Short mmCIF file of C-alpha atoms in Angstrom, two decimals:
data_model
loop_
_atom_site.label_atom_id
_atom_site.label_comp_id
_atom_site.label_asym_id
_atom_site.label_seq_id
_atom_site.Cartn_x
_atom_site.Cartn_y
_atom_site.Cartn_z
CA MET A 17 0.00 0.00 0.00
CA GLY A 18 1.42 3.38 -0.99
CA GLU A 19 2.24 5.81 1.77
CA ASN A 20 0.16 8.67 0.34
CA ARG A 21 -3.00 7.02 -0.91
CA PRO A 22 -6.02 6.35 1.32
CA VAL A 23 -6.73 2.95 2.84
CA ARG A 24 -9.17 1.20 0.50
CA VAL A 25 -11.98 -0.52 2.42
CA LEU A 26 -14.69 -2.95 1.33
CA ILE A 27 -17.65 -3.44 3.70
CA ILE A 28 -19.49 -6.80 3.69
CA ASP A 29 -22.60 -6.85 5.87
CA ASP A 30 -26.14 -8.09 5.28
CA SER A 31 -27.63 -5.13 7.19
CA ILE A 32 -28.12 -2.07 4.99
CA VAL A 33 -28.15 0.07 8.16
CA ILE A 34 -24.75 -1.22 9.34
CA ARG A 35 -23.31 -0.91 5.83
CA GLN A 36 -24.38 2.73 5.64
CA LEU A 37 -23.24 3.55 9.19
CA LEU A 38 -19.79 2.01 8.61
CA LYS A 39 -19.50 3.76 5.25
CA ASP A 40 -20.43 7.14 6.79
CA ILE A 41 -18.01 6.73 9.73
CA LEU A 42 -15.08 5.57 7.60
CA SER A 43 -15.66 8.08 4.77
CA ARG A 44 -15.38 11.00 7.18
CA ASP A 45 -11.66 10.22 7.54
CA SER A 46 -9.59 11.61 4.66
CA ASP A 47 -7.13 8.72 4.96
CA ILE A 48 -9.82 6.12 4.20
CA GLU A 49 -11.71 5.43 0.96
CA VAL A 50 -14.70 3.07 1.04
CA VAL A 51 -14.37 1.47 -2.40
CA GLY A 52 -17.52 -0.63 -2.15
CA THR A 53 -20.09 -2.51 -0.09
CA ALA A 54 -21.63 -5.96 -0.40
CA SER A 55 -24.59 -7.63 1.26
CA ASP A 56 -23.12 -11.15 1.37
CA PRO A 57 -19.79 -12.97 0.91
CA ILE A 58 -20.57 -14.27 -2.59
CA ASP A 59 -21.01 -10.75 -3.93
CA GLY A 60 -18.20 -9.64 -1.63
CA TYR A 61 -15.63 -12.03 -3.11
CA ASP A 62 -16.28 -10.73 -6.63
CA LYS A 63 -15.76 -7.18 -5.36
CA ILE A 64 -12.51 -8.15 -3.57
CA VAL A 65 -11.11 -9.39 -6.89
CA GLN A 66 -12.44 -6.39 -8.80
CA LEU A 67 -11.73 -3.55 -6.32
CA LYS A 68 -8.59 -4.87 -4.58
CA PRO A 69 -9.28 -3.37 -1.12
CA ASP A 70 -6.59 -3.08 1.54
CA VAL A 71 -9.01 -3.92 4.36
CA LEU A 72 -12.24 -5.86 4.53
CA THR A 73 -14.86 -5.37 7.24
CA LEU A 74 -16.80 -8.61 7.54
CA ASP A 75 -20.03 -9.37 9.35
CA VAL A 76 -20.15 -12.67 11.23
CA GLU A 77 -23.75 -13.70 10.47
CA MET A 78 -24.89 -13.38 6.84
CA PRO A 79 -27.08 -15.20 4.31
CA ARG A 80 -25.72 -17.58 1.64
CA MET A 81 -22.46 -18.06 3.58
CA ASP A 82 -21.57 -17.16 7.17
CA GLY A 83 -18.58 -14.94 7.88
CA ILE A 84 -16.42 -17.69 9.38
CA THR A 85 -16.81 -20.07 6.43
CA PHE A 86 -16.05 -17.20 4.07
CA LEU A 87 -13.03 -16.10 6.11
CA GLU A 88 -11.57 -19.62 6.05
CA LYS A 89 -11.90 -19.75 2.25
CA LEU A 90 -10.57 -16.21 1.86
CA MET A 91 -7.48 -16.83 3.98
CA ARG A 92 -6.62 -19.91 1.92
CA THR A 93 -7.04 -18.24 -1.46
CA HIS A 94 -6.63 -14.49 -0.94
CA PRO A 95 -5.08 -13.63 2.47
CA MET A 96 -5.83 -10.03 3.42
CA ALA A 97 -6.48 -7.72 6.38
CA VAL A 98 -9.94 -8.41 7.80
CA VAL A 99 -11.73 -6.63 10.66
CA MET A 100 -14.71 -8.64 11.89
CA VAL A 101 -17.96 -6.90 12.82
CA SER A 102 -19.53 -8.84 15.67
CA THR A 103 -22.35 -8.49 18.18
CA LEU A 104 -21.58 -7.78 21.82
CA THR A 105 -23.02 -11.15 22.86
CA ARG A 106 -21.74 -14.49 24.10
CA GLN A 107 -22.30 -16.15 20.72
CA GLY A 108 -20.74 -13.19 18.93
CA SER A 109 -17.64 -13.35 21.13
CA GLU A 110 -17.10 -17.08 20.55
CA VAL A 111 -17.41 -16.74 16.78
CA THR A 112 -15.11 -13.70 16.76
CA LEU A 113 -12.39 -15.57 18.67
CA LYS A 114 -12.62 -18.29 16.03
CA ALA A 115 -12.20 -15.62 13.34
CA LEU A 116 -9.08 -14.25 15.05
CA GLU A 117 -7.69 -17.79 15.17
CA ILE A 118 -8.28 -18.15 11.42
CA GLY A 119 -6.47 -14.91 10.64
CA ALA A 120 -8.70 -11.84 11.14
CA VAL A 121 -6.61 -8.90 12.37
CA ASP A 122 -9.15 -7.42 14.78
CA PHE A 123 -12.85 -6.96 15.47
CA ILE A 124 -15.48 -4.32 16.18
CA ALA A 125 -18.24 -5.27 18.63
CA LYS A 126 -21.34 -3.44 17.46
CA PRO A 127 -23.85 -2.54 20.18
CA THR A 128 -26.97 -4.67 20.55
CA GLU A 129 -29.21 -1.66 21.29
CA SER A 130 -29.33 2.00 20.14
CA ILE A 131 -27.40 1.10 17.02
CA PHE A 132 -27.09 4.67 15.65
CA THR A 133 -25.89 6.18 18.93
CA GLY A 134 -23.75 3.14 19.73
CA MET A 135 -21.97 3.05 16.38
CA SER A 136 -21.38 6.80 16.51
CA ALA A 137 -19.72 6.37 19.92
CA LEU A 138 -17.43 3.73 18.35
CA SER A 139 -16.34 6.00 15.47
CA HIS A 140 -12.80 6.58 16.74
CA GLU A 141 -12.30 2.87 17.49
CA ILE A 142 -13.65 1.81 14.07
CA VAL A 143 -11.41 4.23 12.16
CA THR A 144 -8.34 3.36 14.23
CA LYS A 145 -8.83 -0.39 13.84
CA VAL A 146 -9.29 -0.16 10.08
CA LYS A 147 -6.15 1.99 9.68
CA THR A 148 -4.18 -0.35 11.95
CA ALA A 149 -5.38 -3.40 10.00
CA ALA A 150 -4.05 -1.83 6.79
CA ARG A 151 -0.55 -1.81 8.29
CA ALA A 152 -0.81 -5.17 10.05
CA ARG A 153 0.99 -8.37 9.15
CA VAL A 154 -1.72 -10.75 8.03
CA ARG A 155 -1.43 -14.18 9.65
CA THR A 156 -3.21 -17.32 8.58
CA ARG A 157 -4.12 -20.08 11.03
CA THR A 158 -1.19 -21.47 13.02
CA ALA A 159 -0.77 -25.16 12.39
CA GLU A 160 -0.48 -27.31 15.49
CA PRO A 161 -0.98 -26.42 19.14
CA VAL A 162 2.21 -25.39 20.93
CA ARG A 163 3.57 -27.97 23.37
CA PRO A 164 4.41 -26.86 26.91
CA VAL A 165 8.07 -26.29 27.68
CA PRO A 166 9.16 -28.45 30.65
CA LEU A 167 10.46 -26.58 33.68
CA PRO A 168 14.26 -26.74 34.02
CA ALA A 169 15.63 -29.34 36.41
CA SER A 170 18.09 -26.81 37.79
CA PRO A 171 17.84 -23.07 38.51
CA GLY A 172 17.62 -20.83 35.46
CA LYS A 173 20.52 -18.87 34.04
CA ARG A 174 19.57 -15.74 35.92
CA ALA A 175 19.15 -16.55 39.59
CA SER A 176 18.31 -12.93 40.40
CA CYS A 177 14.92 -13.37 38.70
CA THR A 178 12.96 -15.59 41.06
CA ALA A 179 9.59 -15.20 39.38
CA LEU A 180 6.54 -15.39 41.58
CA LEU A 181 4.33 -13.70 38.99
CA ILE A 182 4.12 -13.64 35.20
CA ALA A 183 2.38 -10.57 33.73
CA ILE A 184 1.35 -10.43 30.06
CA GLY A 185 -0.13 -7.55 28.04
CA ALA A 186 -1.38 -7.38 24.45
CA SER A 187 -3.76 -5.65 22.04
CA THR A 188 -4.19 -6.12 18.26
CA GLY A 189 -3.14 -9.67 17.37
CA GLY A 190 -2.98 -10.50 21.06
CA PRO A 191 -5.54 -13.30 21.41
CA GLU A 192 -3.50 -15.66 19.24
CA ALA A 193 -0.16 -14.47 20.62
CA ILE A 194 -1.37 -15.05 24.20
CA ARG A 195 -2.66 -18.48 23.20
CA GLN A 196 0.77 -19.45 21.87
CA VAL A 197 2.57 -18.22 25.00
CA LEU A 198 0.15 -19.93 27.42
CA GLN A 199 0.23 -23.18 25.45
CA GLY A 200 4.01 -23.11 25.81
CA LEU A 201 3.89 -22.83 29.62
CA PRO A 202 3.78 -25.92 31.84
CA ALA A 203 1.08 -26.31 34.50
CA GLU A 204 3.58 -25.71 37.35
CA VAL A 205 4.33 -22.05 36.56
CA PRO A 206 3.68 -19.19 39.00
CA PRO A 207 0.39 -17.27 38.65
CA VAL A 208 -0.10 -15.52 35.30
CA VAL A 209 -2.01 -12.21 35.07
CA ILE A 210 -3.11 -10.98 31.64
CA VAL A 211 -4.53 -7.85 30.06
CA GLN A 212 -5.87 -8.15 26.53
CA HIS A 213 -7.74 -5.14 25.16
CA MET A 214 -11.24 -6.58 24.78
CA PRO A 215 -14.81 -5.56 25.66
CA PRO A 216 -17.02 -7.25 28.27
CA VAL A 217 -18.42 -10.67 27.35
CA PHE A 218 -15.45 -11.30 25.04
CA THR A 219 -12.96 -11.61 27.91
CA ARG A 220 -14.96 -14.40 29.54
CA SER A 221 -15.17 -16.35 26.28
CA PHE A 222 -11.45 -15.72 25.76
CA ALA A 223 -10.61 -17.09 29.23
CA GLU A 224 -12.75 -20.18 28.65
CA ARG A 225 -11.09 -20.80 25.30
CA LEU A 226 -7.59 -20.52 26.78
CA ASP A 227 -8.63 -22.82 29.62
CA ARG A 228 -9.50 -25.50 27.07
CA LEU A 229 -6.35 -24.98 24.99
CA SER A 230 -3.57 -24.73 27.62
CA ALA A 231 -2.26 -26.74 30.57
CA LEU A 232 -3.11 -23.84 32.90
CA ARG A 233 -6.44 -23.19 34.59
CA VAL A 234 -7.59 -19.94 33.01
CA LYS A 235 -10.41 -17.74 34.27
CA GLU A 236 -11.69 -14.19 34.07
CA ALA A 237 -10.28 -12.43 37.12
CA GLU A 238 -12.61 -11.52 39.98
CA ASP A 239 -11.88 -8.97 42.68
CA GLY A 240 -10.17 -10.67 45.62
CA ASP A 241 -9.03 -13.79 43.73
CA LEU A 242 -6.05 -15.41 45.47
CA LEU A 243 -3.50 -15.86 42.69
CA GLU A 244 -2.56 -19.53 42.50
CA PRO A 245 0.35 -21.27 40.72
CA GLY A 246 -0.73 -23.00 37.54
CA HIS A 247 -3.57 -20.50 37.05
CA ALA A 248 -3.97 -17.57 34.64
CA TYR A 249 -6.27 -14.61 35.25
CA ILE A 250 -7.69 -12.48 32.40
CA ALA A 251 -8.68 -8.87 33.11
CA PRO A 252 -12.45 -8.56 32.54
CA GLY A 253 -13.60 -6.17 29.82
CA ASP A 254 -14.18 -2.59 31.04
CA TYR A 255 -12.26 -3.21 34.30
CA HIS A 256 -8.62 -2.74 35.22
CA LEU A 257 -6.72 -5.68 36.73
CA GLN A 258 -4.18 -5.00 39.47
CA VAL A 259 -2.11 -7.21 41.73
CA ALA A 260 -1.82 -6.59 45.47
CA ARG A 261 0.35 -8.38 48.01
CA ASP A 262 -1.46 -10.35 50.73
CA GLY A 263 1.22 -11.55 53.14
CA SER A 264 3.42 -13.88 51.11
CA ARG A 265 0.73 -14.30 48.43
CA TYR A 266 -0.94 -12.08 45.84
CA ARG A 267 -4.56 -11.16 45.22
CA ALA A 268 -6.32 -9.74 42.18
CA ARG A 269 -7.87 -6.32 42.39
CA VAL A 270 -10.52 -5.67 39.74
CA VAL A 271 -11.42 -1.97 39.64
CA GLN A 272 -13.28 0.44 37.37
CA THR A 273 -11.09 3.51 37.78
CA PRO A 274 -10.79 5.80 34.69
CA PRO A 275 -9.30 4.45 31.44
CA VAL A 276 -5.53 4.74 30.97
CA ASN A 277 -4.15 5.28 27.45
CA ARG A 278 -7.82 5.19 26.33
CA HIS A 279 -8.03 1.60 27.60
CA ARG A 280 -9.83 -0.21 30.38
CA PRO A 281 -8.36 -2.71 31.04
CA SER A 282 -4.94 -1.11 30.60
CA VAL A 283 -1.65 -3.00 30.46
CA ASP A 284 0.15 -0.11 32.17
CA VAL A 285 -2.21 -0.38 35.16
CA LEU A 286 -1.44 -4.09 35.52
CA PHE A 287 2.33 -3.77 35.02
CA ASP A 288 2.60 -0.82 37.44
CA SER A 289 0.85 -2.84 40.15
CA VAL A 290 3.10 -5.85 39.53
CA ALA A 291 6.20 -3.63 39.77
CA GLN A 292 4.99 -2.34 43.14
CA ALA A 293 3.72 -5.64 44.56
CA SER A 294 6.32 -8.07 43.25
CA GLY A 295 9.41 -6.03 42.37
CA ALA A 296 12.15 -8.29 41.06
CA SER A 297 10.06 -11.43 41.59
CA ALA A 298 8.25 -11.22 38.26
CA VAL A 299 8.47 -11.66 34.51
CA GLY A 300 6.75 -9.08 32.28
CA VAL A 301 5.81 -9.87 28.68
CA LEU A 302 4.55 -7.27 26.20
CA LEU A 303 3.08 -8.70 23.01
CA THR A 304 1.71 -7.37 19.71
CA GLY A 305 -0.59 -4.35 19.76
CA MET A 306 -1.19 -0.84 18.49
CA GLY A 307 -0.35 2.23 20.53
CA ALA A 308 1.88 2.45 23.59
CA ASP A 309 -0.14 0.87 26.43
CA GLY A 310 2.15 -1.29 28.56
CA ALA A 311 5.42 0.28 27.40
CA ARG A 312 5.82 2.55 30.41
CA GLY A 313 4.64 -0.23 32.73
CA LEU A 314 7.19 -2.69 31.33
CA LYS A 315 9.90 -0.11 32.00
CA GLN A 316 8.58 0.24 35.57
CA MET A 317 8.82 -3.53 35.98
CA ARG A 318 12.38 -3.63 34.64
CA ASP A 319 13.41 -0.72 36.88
CA ALA A 320 11.99 -2.69 39.83
CA GLY A 321 14.26 -5.63 38.95
CA ALA A 322 11.84 -7.85 37.03
CA CYS A 323 12.81 -9.75 33.90
CA THR A 324 11.09 -8.20 30.88
CA ILE A 325 10.38 -9.49 27.37
CA ALA A 326 8.99 -7.74 24.28
CA GLN A 327 7.80 -9.50 21.14
CA ASP A 328 9.93 -8.73 18.09
CA GLU A 329 8.75 -6.81 15.03
CA GLU A 330 8.84 -9.75 12.63
CA THR A 331 6.29 -11.85 14.56
CA CYS A 332 3.98 -9.01 15.70
CA VAL A 333 0.71 -8.41 13.90
CA VAL A 334 1.18 -4.75 14.92
CA PHE A 335 4.57 -3.64 16.26
CA GLY A 336 3.30 -0.71 18.34
CA MET A 337 3.35 -1.46 22.07
CA PRO A 338 6.53 -3.60 21.99
CA ARG A 339 8.37 -1.01 19.88
CA GLU A 340 7.54 1.74 22.38
CA ALA A 341 8.76 -0.43 25.26
CA ILE A 342 12.01 -1.26 23.46
CA GLN A 343 12.65 2.41 22.69
CA MET A 344 12.10 3.29 26.38
CA GLY A 345 14.57 0.63 27.48
CA GLY A 346 11.85 -1.44 29.12
CA ALA A 347 12.62 -4.72 27.36
CA GLU A 348 15.55 -6.78 28.55
CA PHE A 349 14.86 -9.42 25.89
CA VAL A 350 13.34 -8.93 22.41
CA LEU A 351 12.20 -12.26 21.05
CA PRO A 352 10.09 -13.84 18.29
CA LEU A 353 6.75 -15.16 19.53
CA PRO A 354 7.65 -18.90 19.33
CA ARG A 355 10.61 -18.33 21.72
CA ILE A 356 8.82 -16.31 24.40
CA ALA A 357 7.37 -19.22 26.41
CA HIS A 358 10.81 -20.89 26.36
CA LYS A 359 12.44 -17.73 27.72
CA VAL A 360 9.81 -17.33 30.45
CA VAL A 361 10.39 -20.91 31.59
CA GLU A 362 14.17 -20.42 31.45
CA LEU A 363 13.84 -17.39 33.72
CA LEU A 364 11.85 -19.26 36.34
CA ASP A 365 13.96 -20.21 39.36
CA ARG A 366 12.91 -23.39 41.14
#
């Protein structure tokens, strides 16, 4: 895509109202050109070939062919940047997570009520996600599940990092990156706390999916949870997740204080709390994502003595948050995604 031309977008949605709302929102930005719309994937595929868009917005539920079936076919024959348009419901969240696994870059959760007001409130998010998708590295489905890395039989190479907590943050491209990291961790690891930028409903489905796919017990964090080894805790949508010391243990604090870096949950909020509560006894991991959320927090963790890891540019869907952390000096290690779980395990002292 040329640097100076607008991002070309094709909208596929069976609702004429949603098609028009998305077209109006996106067309107001001078850096975006809506090159066409389609009411179903069959018509949509012809327009992809004809119009050559940079980004596709794709509804999940449509006639003639559902969005997931179409996305699977598209990623095999014509891989491209896709932003899913989903409903803010349990079923919508489960289907969207499947789409992200197949290769969609991101998603927009349209409101279930007050569609005109709700979509207008999402204007900034919609525009940002479409622009980000245009610059993203498109990934197709990862082949096999990652196998857990066994814990070392002897202390790790860096005895000063006795990890009692593992903190992970991510945004765009994060659901699949987090899956790969968690699948690579054995069940005996210290507690894992995670912020993934996601709305309510989606975070619970995400936790349940990770629980099925990894050796860890994964749940959506609840205020007051005692953080247990072998467990991972996902920040619930629209709430910040913090860690607080409780004697020799840690508890989750789930709070609805104001957004940080436009996000709630925010990675910075989590990492700052880990730096304060755990100091050097932690590993911080910042994965793919747009913006800078988590960069300052990772630096705080490193300054407190924690081991810190940022995902490298080559394996990021969007190299935003990790790049900012690296530039700030917050990342001790910069690694490709497949090596991150190995490094975390190596840093654990038994």
